[in-house]
Amino acid sequence: MAFLFGRTKQRSAQDIVRSTKDLLLRLPREEGQAAKIEEELARNLSQMKITLQGTPEVEVSPDQVYQLVNHILIESLLPLLVESVYRLPFEARKDTQTIISNVFRFRNPGSTSPEPDALKEVLRRQPELIIALCNGYERRESASPCGGILKEALKWDAVAAVILYDEPSADGKTIDIYNEVDVTKKSSGEGIFWKFFGWIDKSSFEVSADAFDCFRLILTKHKALVSQYISTNFDLFFERYNAILIKSESYVTKRQSIKLLGEVLLDRQFYEVMTRYVDSGDNLKLIMWQLKDDRRMVQYEAFHVFKIFAANPNKSHDVQKFLIMNKQRLLKFLPKFLEDRTDDEQFNDEKAWLVKAIGNLPDTTSALQPPATSGSAQQNGAPMQPNSAQVRS
Amino acid sequence: MADEYQVLEELGSGSFGVVYKALEKATGEYVAIKHIDLEGSDDDIREIQQEISLLSTCASDHVTRYKNSFIKGVKLWIVMEFLGGGSCLDLLRPGPMSETYIAIILRELLQGLDYLHSTGKIHRDIKAANILLSESGQVKIADFGVAAQLTNIKSQRLTFVGTPFWMAPEVIQEAGYDFHADIWSLGITAMELALGEPPRSDVHPMKVLFIIPKEKPPRLEGSKWTKEFKDFVALCLNKDGDKRPSARALLKHPFIRRAGKTEMLKELVLKAKRFEDTFEHQERDRRYYEETLREMGRPQVEDDEWIFDTIKPQASMRLPLPGDFTMKRRRLERIPSGEGMDVDETMTAMEDMSLDAGPLNEMVNSPSRSMSTIRTPKPRQNSLRRESAINARNVSISSPTARRVSRNLSGNVPTSRRTSAQQPPPPQQQQQRQPLGLDMSFGNGTSTVRQFKRASSGNKLHSPSQLSPQDSVFDSDEENRSPVHTNSKPEEPITKEGSMGRRCFAKCIDPAFQEAYADTGDQTKRNALAKFSEAWSTLDSVDPEGELILLKAIMDRIQADPKLASALLPQRVAAAQLASLRCSSKKTSSVTQSELGTYNKTPHSSPKKSRRTTTDLQSTPCSPSKPSPGKLVMNPQNPHLRRMKSNQQLLAEREKSILEEKMPGRVEAGKEHVGMLADVLYGRWTEGLRTRWPLA
């Protein structure tokens, strides 16, 4: 009896996966039947969800989970699911998210690899799936389920690596991060990672906020990986970060991206990125303009980036020049800056410190030495960057 | 996006935003739009975003439907379906509901909860105020401000959130909880609907946090309600979360199964509307949405731009362009108009409360009415606007989220309940609103003290130490009024020490003996106790001074031994420990130290004692923890308030002091907001002392 029982379960796992696959393929083709197909799909997906995660009352059976995950992978159901998620009815989209997240979480008992087994399998054989999930941000219907799956999967470095090192290719194949990553090679700026800037900037609030959340996770959860990546692609990264995010028309994007910048720069792991960032006079200018934004929280977040420029003991020529040129203005501006934040002790301490530090700067730029590394009088900060970077590396 | 809506009158507001009724131009439908001023808070926009993502993944007829959200200027607009029937709290305004209606509401609520739970969500703030009705009687769960989405349906949550009266014990204890926490809140809500208020609503919300995990769960009692209803409530209010039935199982309960159709609720909605029209019409102060003008900029900034050589700031760098500012709204809370109540920190709020709650204060803003939702991890900065609070009555028709307001641990009272307390009500209503009976009793001395004695008598070991001369302080307060002692004075012109000794005996020793005697079953022990009592009584009549010195010597030795002190004077130890934790701790604890020092010496210098004590008292007339050693034991200032600083501290404290002596702990908890009052009373008491015992 137990033997028979096992067989029926196994067959039903295979059946349900195959029937789901079939329905998903038919969904875009047979519009007349759409309602009926959607209904059947919803039923299948709901059943798969319950098999994988149980209900508040019912525990899952590890054997059934294994069977189902196995068949989903064998039949390559996931890419099809991700691709069609926006076509599915409301609850089915959430079920899809649950199913894929559960598959990604699946581990064989006793497995030792860092990533869960099923996820690793996907990363090896179908890394395109991760890219497809990112592309979920193209549509409002798919943004939330795909974003949800991604954000959970971004626990793993390997997933972040796939996103960072993705490059468009003729055959539509995605890079095999386990074998062919060259971290010193500059990104073309065409890969999936760079699309996040656009999604954050252009989408509706819901999608934009979700995409930003994901972007933040990529940057902050994989510091070693990301600091290497930003160092390699420094100019491209900050060019876009400044132009698209910090200068964004959207209040939320602007405020959040300045805040994220402050967090990243102050992280020990991003030390090299930070030193290069605060060497740039252009970056300082942009941040000083944000101090004068008419929205207080933008000012506040900008302050936390501005203080890094001022606190840097080895200020570049440009940064010193801009600070000295605006010394009197800053000394007039800072004491009144967000002065109603009386209960924010740290802020007030830092502000007081900044006023002191800026007060200690020379009054004119006349004594300012031109950058020592180049020997010639450079007025512009931009050419200096590669130099200082070379010196350090 | 904003152009797609015609924004109409304000429905309600809170620190989190203002809710307007609006017309969706495309469909001609009414919607509720919540405007959240993102500039208003330091908090991560992520929190708000989380609420939206939670709402947007709900599609049920039993959950308020989310339609859209977008940014306009610095405001986030959240568009939701409009529910014209008001909240269940509004429906309670004409009076508690009958069981017939309650059953319908609960059934609909259970269906909503079943939906949420099956999709891995815990609402965490189920209460009448968060249940909205449409005009046709549909019931919907609203306000997902503190709801949680579980990624794994089996996982548990730890966060301490909710509204105290409705919080399940396991949530308060932070022991890990799941969907069953909502079922508890549902049970409390059922009682709220039946009684008009949640159980224990007369208790301070902070105190209720102690009571819920400790005491038996509340029950619906009396013949007014059917057996089924009472059984239903009892099933929900099981302190063991795992033993509570699921929402789905409760739908099969006989009480729910016999519930009628939702259309019946229309009557309830109408009744509430009529009530509002009759009684509150004149208070209506309808406010309409207006696109606000740009705030006046900071002038010193405008003419003083940065200089970076030739580079000109681009438009996107926000040089003041006309028209760029229409989105900016004048923020009321930034205008120091004096009518805004800005509560920055929990502590401040708590102190405010203590003033409000005091019987000497005319404010009727009762902390016990506090229905605000607690939301840890970060208490949100809370800026309440009074005028909006008054207006919140109109929240009746409001969409849910407007209602969640204060996220402070403090008992700020954003919900409409508070509103009603704030409006100028008829005088007698004000009287009714007088908050905590316990505080009053403290002012009058006796009842609280008695209570305390009774409690200590529960444990024989405690009585000798606790009923020490130090306790006389309390009675001294009584003495201010009581003729007994003034009478005794002329009769027996003995020394002050003597009268103190007498007093000790009459007030402490004798009753303690009597209680101990009554508590003792064993005959031999009783005999021994009786002999001891008799002997003490002889001592009292022969040498009351010696009696006092003896008591002092005992007390001093107990205090000197840390183990004994912590066993016998736990409040005192706890108070000292707490004192050292306070911000203003140095002063307080040093006072306690010096006081102890003084005390140690007194037996050897008894002739000068009285003067010393008096001068001591005079020197620090307003130090709350100082009044006298005895004061500490029952000190109303005993910093429960401070405990709320962190919940962990709270828990630790609770273990330390409260669990050991139930009653004193409770008494103190009830009086925590009378700090200021205690000072005043204490001042009066010392004055009374001085007139009676003039300095020699």
PDB file of N, CA, C and O in Angstrom, chain B residues 93-139:
ATOM      1  N   ARG B  93     -20.159  54.124  19.047  1.00  0.00           N
ATOM      2  CA  ARG B  93     -20.352  55.405  19.699  1.00  0.00           C
ATOM      3  C   ARG B  93     -21.747  55.544  20.316  1.00  0.00           C
ATOM      4  O   ARG B  93     -21.873  56.031  21.433  1.00  0.00           O
ATOM      5  N   PRO B  94     -22.781  55.116  19.604  1.00  0.00           N
ATOM      6  CA  PRO B  94     -24.107  55.195  20.254  1.00  0.00           C
ATOM      7  C   PRO B  94     -24.254  54.214  21.411  1.00  0.00           C
ATOM      8  O   PRO B  94     -25.240  54.271  22.136  1.00  0.00           O
ATOM      9  N   GLY B  95     -23.323  53.306  21.569  1.00  0.00           N
ATOM     10  CA  GLY B  95     -23.420  52.331  22.657  1.00  0.00           C
ATOM     11  C   GLY B  95     -23.006  50.961  22.148  1.00  0.00           C
ATOM     12  O   GLY B  95     -22.853  50.779  20.941  1.00  0.00           O
ATOM     13  N   PRO B  96     -22.783  50.025  23.064  1.00  0.00           N
ATOM     14  CA  PRO B  96     -22.370  48.684  22.640  1.00  0.00           C
ATOM     15  C   PRO B  96     -23.386  48.052  21.683  1.00  0.00           C
ATOM     16  O   PRO B  96     -24.549  48.444  21.651  1.00  0.00           O
ATOM     17  N   MET B  97     -22.920  47.069  20.926  1.00  0.00           N
ATOM     18  CA  MET B  97     -23.811  46.456  19.930  1.00  0.00           C
ATOM     19  C   MET B  97     -24.441  45.200  20.494  1.00  0.00           C
ATOM     20  O   MET B  97     -23.950  44.602  21.426  1.00  0.00           O
ATOM     21  N   SER B  98     -25.479  44.797  19.828  1.00  0.00           N
ATOM     22  CA  SER B  98     -26.112  43.548  20.251  1.00  0.00           C
ATOM     23  C   SER B  98     -25.383  42.378  19.592  1.00  0.00           C
ATOM     24  O   SER B  98     -24.672  42.520  18.597  1.00  0.00           O
ATOM     25  N   GLU B  99     -25.576  41.232  20.180  1.00  0.00           N
ATOM     26  CA  GLU B  99     -24.879  40.033  19.746  1.00  0.00           C
ATOM     27  C   GLU B  99     -25.132  39.685  18.290  1.00  0.00           C
ATOM     28  O   GLU B  99     -24.254  39.171  17.603  1.00  0.00           O
ATOM     29  N   THR B 100     -26.345  39.952  17.842  1.00  0.00           N
ATOM     30  CA  THR B 100     -26.681  39.636  16.457  1.00  0.00           C
ATOM     31  C   THR B 100     -25.690  40.297  15.497  1.00  0.00           C
ATOM     32  O   THR B 100     -25.198  39.670  14.567  1.00  0.00           O
ATOM     33  N   TYR B 101     -25.440  41.574  15.746  1.00  0.00           N
ATOM     34  CA  TYR B 101     -24.516  42.291  14.869  1.00  0.00           C
ATOM     35  C   TYR B 101     -23.089  41.795  15.065  1.00  0.00           C
ATOM     36  O   TYR B 101     -22.327  41.647  14.110  1.00  0.00           O
ATOM     37  N   ILE B 102     -22.746  41.569  16.320  1.00  0.00           N
ATOM     38  CA  ILE B 102     -21.365  41.163  16.605  1.00  0.00           C
ATOM     39  C   ILE B 102     -21.031  39.880  15.856  1.00  0.00           C
ATOM     40  O   ILE B 102     -19.960  39.733  15.278  1.00  0.00           O
ATOM     41  N   ALA B 103     -21.977  38.949  15.856  1.00  0.00           N
ATOM     42  CA  ALA B 103     -21.726  37.670  15.187  1.00  0.00           C
ATOM     43  C   ALA B 103     -21.443  37.898  13.702  1.00  0.00           C
ATOM     44  O   ALA B 103     -20.529  37.281  13.133  1.00  0.00           O
ATOM     45  N   ILE B 104     -22.201  38.797  13.099  1.00  0.00           N
ATOM     46  CA  ILE B 104     -21.975  39.045  11.665  1.00  0.00           C
ATOM     47  C   ILE B 104     -20.596  39.653  11.448  1.00  0.00           C
ATOM     48  O   ILE B 104     -19.832  39.204  10.592  1.00  0.00           O
ATOM     49  N   ILE B 105     -20.295  40.651  12.254  1.00  0.00           N
ATOM     50  CA  ILE B 105     -19.000  41.313  12.082  1.00  0.00           C
ATOM     51  C   ILE B 105     -17.866  40.311  12.284  1.00  0.00           C
ATOM     52  O   ILE B 105     -16.915  40.258  11.505  1.00  0.00           O
ATOM     53  N   LEU B 106     -17.994  39.492  13.317  1.00  0.00           N
ATOM     54  CA  LEU B 106     -16.919  38.538  13.589  1.00  0.00           C
ATOM     55  C   LEU B 106     -16.767  37.524  12.458  1.00  0.00           C
ATOM     56  O   LEU B 106     -15.662  37.131  12.111  1.00  0.00           O
ATOM     57  N   ARG B 107     -17.885  37.103  11.895  1.00  0.00           N
ATOM     58  CA  ARG B 107     -17.779  36.147  10.798  1.00  0.00           C
ATOM     59  C   ARG B 107     -17.006  36.761   9.629  1.00  0.00           C
ATOM     60  O   ARG B 107     -16.088  36.147   9.077  1.00  0.00           O
ATOM     61  N   GLU B 108     -17.378  37.982   9.284  1.00  0.00           N
ATOM     62  CA  GLU B 108     -16.697  38.636   8.168  1.00  0.00           C
ATOM     63  C   GLU B 108     -15.215  38.839   8.486  1.00  0.00           C
ATOM     64  O   GLU B 108     -14.343  38.649   7.644  1.00  0.00           O
ATOM     65  N   LEU B 109     -14.972  39.224   9.728  1.00  0.00           N
ATOM     66  CA  LEU B 109     -13.605  39.440  10.173  1.00  0.00           C
ATOM     67  C   LEU B 109     -12.794  38.151  10.095  1.00  0.00           C
ATOM     68  O   LEU B 109     -11.640  38.143   9.650  1.00  0.00           O
ATOM     69  N   LEU B 110     -13.424  37.065  10.491  1.00  0.00           N
ATOM     70  CA  LEU B 110     -12.731  35.770  10.443  1.00  0.00           C
ATOM     71  C   LEU B 110     -12.408  35.390   9.006  1.00  0.00           C
ATOM     72  O   LEU B 110     -11.346  34.834   8.728  1.00  0.00           O
ATOM     73  N   GLN B 111     -13.324  35.703   8.096  1.00  0.00           N
ATOM     74  CA  GLN B 111     -13.031  35.400   6.699  1.00  0.00           C
ATOM     75  C   GLN B 111     -11.841  36.220   6.214  1.00  0.00           C
ATOM     76  O   GLN B 111     -10.982  35.711   5.501  1.00  0.00           O
ATOM     77  N   GLY B 112     -11.810  37.476   6.644  1.00  0.00           N
ATOM     78  CA  GLY B 112     -10.666  38.317   6.291  1.00  0.00           C
ATOM     79  C   GLY B 112      -9.377  37.765   6.873  1.00  0.00           C
ATOM     80  O   GLY B 112      -8.350  37.672   6.186  1.00  0.00           O
ATOM     81  N   LEU B 113      -9.426  37.369   8.127  1.00  0.00           N
ATOM     82  CA  LEU B 113      -8.227  36.834   8.774  1.00  0.00           C
ATOM     83  C   LEU B 113      -7.806  35.530   8.121  1.00  0.00           C
ATOM     84  O   LEU B 113      -6.618  35.263   7.937  1.00  0.00           O
ATOM     85  N   ASP B 114      -8.786  34.711   7.772  1.00  0.00           N
ATOM     86  CA  ASP B 114      -8.450  33.452   7.126  1.00  0.00           C
ATOM     87  C   ASP B 114      -7.708  33.725   5.817  1.00  0.00           C
ATOM     88  O   ASP B 114      -6.714  33.073   5.512  1.00  0.00           O
ATOM     89  N   TYR B 115      -8.185  34.735   5.093  1.00  0.00           N
ATOM     90  CA  TYR B 115      -7.491  35.085   3.852  1.00  0.00           C
ATOM     91  C   TYR B 115      -6.065  35.539   4.135  1.00  0.00           C
ATOM     92  O   TYR B 115      -5.107  35.049   3.533  1.00  0.00           O
ATOM     93  N   LEU B 116      -5.937  36.454   5.077  1.00  0.00           N
ATOM     94  CA  LEU B 116      -4.604  36.980   5.388  1.00  0.00           C
ATOM     95  C   LEU B 116      -3.670  35.861   5.843  1.00  0.00           C
ATOM     96  O   LEU B 116      -2.538  35.734   5.374  1.00  0.00           O
ATOM     97  N   HIS B 117      -4.161  35.042   6.739  1.00  0.00           N
ATOM     98  CA  HIS B 117      -3.308  33.999   7.302  1.00  0.00           C
ATOM     99  C   HIS B 117      -2.911  32.980   6.241  1.00  0.00           C
ATOM    100  O   HIS B 117      -1.788  32.496   6.234  1.00  0.00           O
ATOM    101  N   SER B 118      -3.843  32.686   5.348  1.00  0.00           N
ATOM    102  CA  SER B 118      -3.502  31.692   4.333  1.00  0.00           C
ATOM    103  C   SER B 118      -2.475  32.248   3.353  1.00  0.00           C
ATOM    104  O   SER B 118      -1.810  31.493   2.653  1.00  0.00           O
ATOM    105  N   THR B 119      -2.347  33.576   3.288  1.00  0.00           N
ATOM    106  CA  THR B 119      -1.323  34.127   2.407  1.00  0.00           C
ATOM    107  C   THR B 119      -0.099  34.594   3.193  1.00  0.00           C
ATOM    108  O   THR B 119       0.690  35.407   2.710  1.00  0.00           O
ATOM    109  N   GLY B 120       0.025  34.071   4.404  1.00  0.00           N
ATOM    110  CA  GLY B 120       1.251  34.320   5.159  1.00  0.00           C
ATOM    111  C   GLY B 120       1.344  35.693   5.791  1.00  0.00           C
ATOM    112  O   GLY B 120       2.441  36.184   6.030  1.00  0.00           O
ATOM    113  N   LYS B 121       0.215  36.317   6.042  1.00  0.00           N
ATOM    114  CA  LYS B 121       0.264  37.649   6.643  1.00  0.00           C
ATOM    115  C   LYS B 121      -0.324  37.610   8.045  1.00  0.00           C
ATOM    116  O   LYS B 121      -1.303  36.932   8.292  1.00  0.00           O
ATOM    117  N   ILE B 122       0.281  38.361   8.942  1.00  0.00           N
ATOM    118  CA  ILE B 122      -0.293  38.562  10.273  1.00  0.00           C
ATOM    119  C   ILE B 122      -0.628  40.034  10.373  1.00  0.00           C
ATOM    120  O   ILE B 122       0.209  40.886  10.075  1.00  0.00           O
ATOM    121  N   HIS B 123      -1.834  40.339  10.775  1.00  0.00           N
ATOM    122  CA  HIS B 123      -2.246  41.741  10.810  1.00  0.00           C
ATOM    123  C   HIS B 123      -1.629  42.482  12.004  1.00  0.00           C
ATOM    124  O   HIS B 123      -1.131  43.569  11.879  1.00  0.00           O
ATOM    125  N   ARG B 124      -1.686  41.855  13.155  1.00  0.00           N
ATOM    126  CA  ARG B 124      -1.064  42.331  14.388  1.00  0.00           C
ATOM    127  C   ARG B 124      -1.717  43.550  15.019  1.00  0.00           C
ATOM    128  O   ARG B 124      -1.196  44.058  16.021  1.00  0.00           O
ATOM    129  N   ASP B 125      -2.770  44.057  14.446  1.00  0.00           N
ATOM    130  CA  ASP B 125      -3.424  45.190  15.102  1.00  0.00           C
ATOM    131  C   ASP B 125      -4.932  45.137  14.906  1.00  0.00           C
ATOM    132  O   ASP B 125      -5.556  46.133  14.542  1.00  0.00           O
ATOM    133  N   ILE B 126      -5.497  43.965  15.139  1.00  0.00           N
ATOM    134  CA  ILE B 126      -6.945  43.826  15.004  1.00  0.00           C
ATOM    135  C   ILE B 126      -7.609  44.501  16.196  1.00  0.00           C
ATOM    136  O   ILE B 126      -7.280  44.229  17.350  1.00  0.00           O
ATOM    137  N   LYS B 127      -8.508  45.429  15.907  1.00  0.00           N
ATOM    138  CA  LYS B 127      -9.306  46.092  16.936  1.00  0.00           C
ATOM    139  C   LYS B 127     -10.451  46.791  16.225  1.00  0.00           C
ATOM    140  O   LYS B 127     -10.402  46.983  15.006  1.00  0.00           O
ATOM    141  N   ALA B 128     -11.450  47.182  16.990  1.00  0.00           N
ATOM    142  CA  ALA B 128     -12.643  47.758  16.371  1.00  0.00           C
ATOM    143  C   ALA B 128     -12.293  48.923  15.454  1.00  0.00           C
ATOM    144  O   ALA B 128     -12.885  49.091  14.391  1.00  0.00           O
ATOM    145  N   ALA B 129     -11.306  49.716  15.866  1.00  0.00           N
ATOM    146  CA  ALA B 129     -10.954  50.890  15.075  1.00  0.00           C
ATOM    147  C   ALA B 129     -10.407  50.524  13.705  1.00  0.00           C
ATOM    148  O   ALA B 129     -10.426  51.326  12.786  1.00  0.00           O
ATOM    149  N   ASN B 130      -9.919  49.313  13.570  1.00  0.00           N
ATOM    150  CA  ASN B 130      -9.324  48.906  12.297  1.00  0.00           C
ATOM    151  C   ASN B 130     -10.251  48.024  11.468  1.00  0.00           C
ATOM    152  O   ASN B 130      -9.809  47.383  10.518  1.00  0.00           O
ATOM    153  N   ILE B 131     -11.487  47.949  11.850  1.00  0.00           N
ATOM    154  CA  ILE B 131     -12.456  47.207  11.049  1.00  0.00           C
ATOM    155  C   ILE B 131     -13.417  48.212  10.445  1.00  0.00           C
ATOM    156  O   ILE B 131     -14.090  48.943  11.169  1.00  0.00           O
ATOM    157  N   LEU B 132     -13.438  48.286   9.138  1.00  0.00           N
ATOM    158  CA  LEU B 132     -14.264  49.291   8.476  1.00  0.00           C
ATOM    159  C   LEU B 132     -15.485  48.642   7.836  1.00  0.00           C
ATOM    160  O   LEU B 132     -15.462  47.472   7.456  1.00  0.00           O
ATOM    161  N   LEU B 133     -16.514  49.450   7.714  1.00  0.00           N
ATOM    162  CA  LEU B 133     -17.730  48.963   7.063  1.00  0.00           C
ATOM    163  C   LEU B 133     -18.066  49.840   5.864  1.00  0.00           C
ATOM    164  O   LEU B 133     -17.818  51.055   5.886  1.00  0.00           O
ATOM    165  N   SER B 134     -18.600  49.210   4.847  1.00  0.00           N
ATOM    166  CA  SER B 134     -19.123  49.996   3.742  1.00  0.00           C
ATOM    167  C   SER B 134     -20.558  50.363   4.088  1.00  0.00           C
ATOM    168  O   SER B 134     -21.128  49.841   5.042  1.00  0.00           O
ATOM    169  N   GLU B 135     -21.109  51.259   3.292  1.00  0.00           N
ATOM    170  CA  GLU B 135     -22.475  51.677   3.597  1.00  0.00           C
ATOM    171  C   GLU B 135     -23.458  50.524   3.463  1.00  0.00           C
ATOM    172  O   GLU B 135     -24.503  50.502   4.099  1.00  0.00           O
ATOM    173  N   SER B 136     -23.083  49.548   2.631  1.00  0.00           N
ATOM    174  CA  SER B 136     -23.994  48.419   2.462  1.00  0.00           C
ATOM    175  C   SER B 136     -23.757  47.333   3.499  1.00  0.00           C
ATOM    176  O   SER B 136     -24.388  46.290   3.467  1.00  0.00           O
ATOM    177  N   GLY B 137     -22.816  47.570   4.405  1.00  0.00           N
ATOM    178  CA  GLY B 137     -22.629  46.623   5.490  1.00  0.00           C
ATOM    179  C   GLY B 137     -21.502  45.618   5.291  1.00  0.00           C
ATOM    180  O   GLY B 137     -21.348  44.710   6.098  1.00  0.00           O
ATOM    181  N   GLN B 138     -20.720  45.788   4.235  1.00  0.00           N
ATOM    182  CA  GLN B 138     -19.568  44.887   4.089  1.00  0.00           C
ATOM    183  C   GLN B 138     -18.542  45.219   5.158  1.00  0.00           C
ATOM    184  O   GLN B 138     -18.356  46.386   5.506  1.00  0.00           O
ATOM    185  N   VAL B 139     -17.880  44.193   5.646  1.00  0.00           N
ATOM    186  CA  VAL B 139     -16.912  44.374   6.724  1.00  0.00           C
ATOM    187  C   VAL B 139     -15.510  44.128   6.179  1.00  0.00           C
ATOM    188  O   VAL B 139     -15.276  43.107   5.528  1.00  0.00           O
TER     189      VAL B 139
END
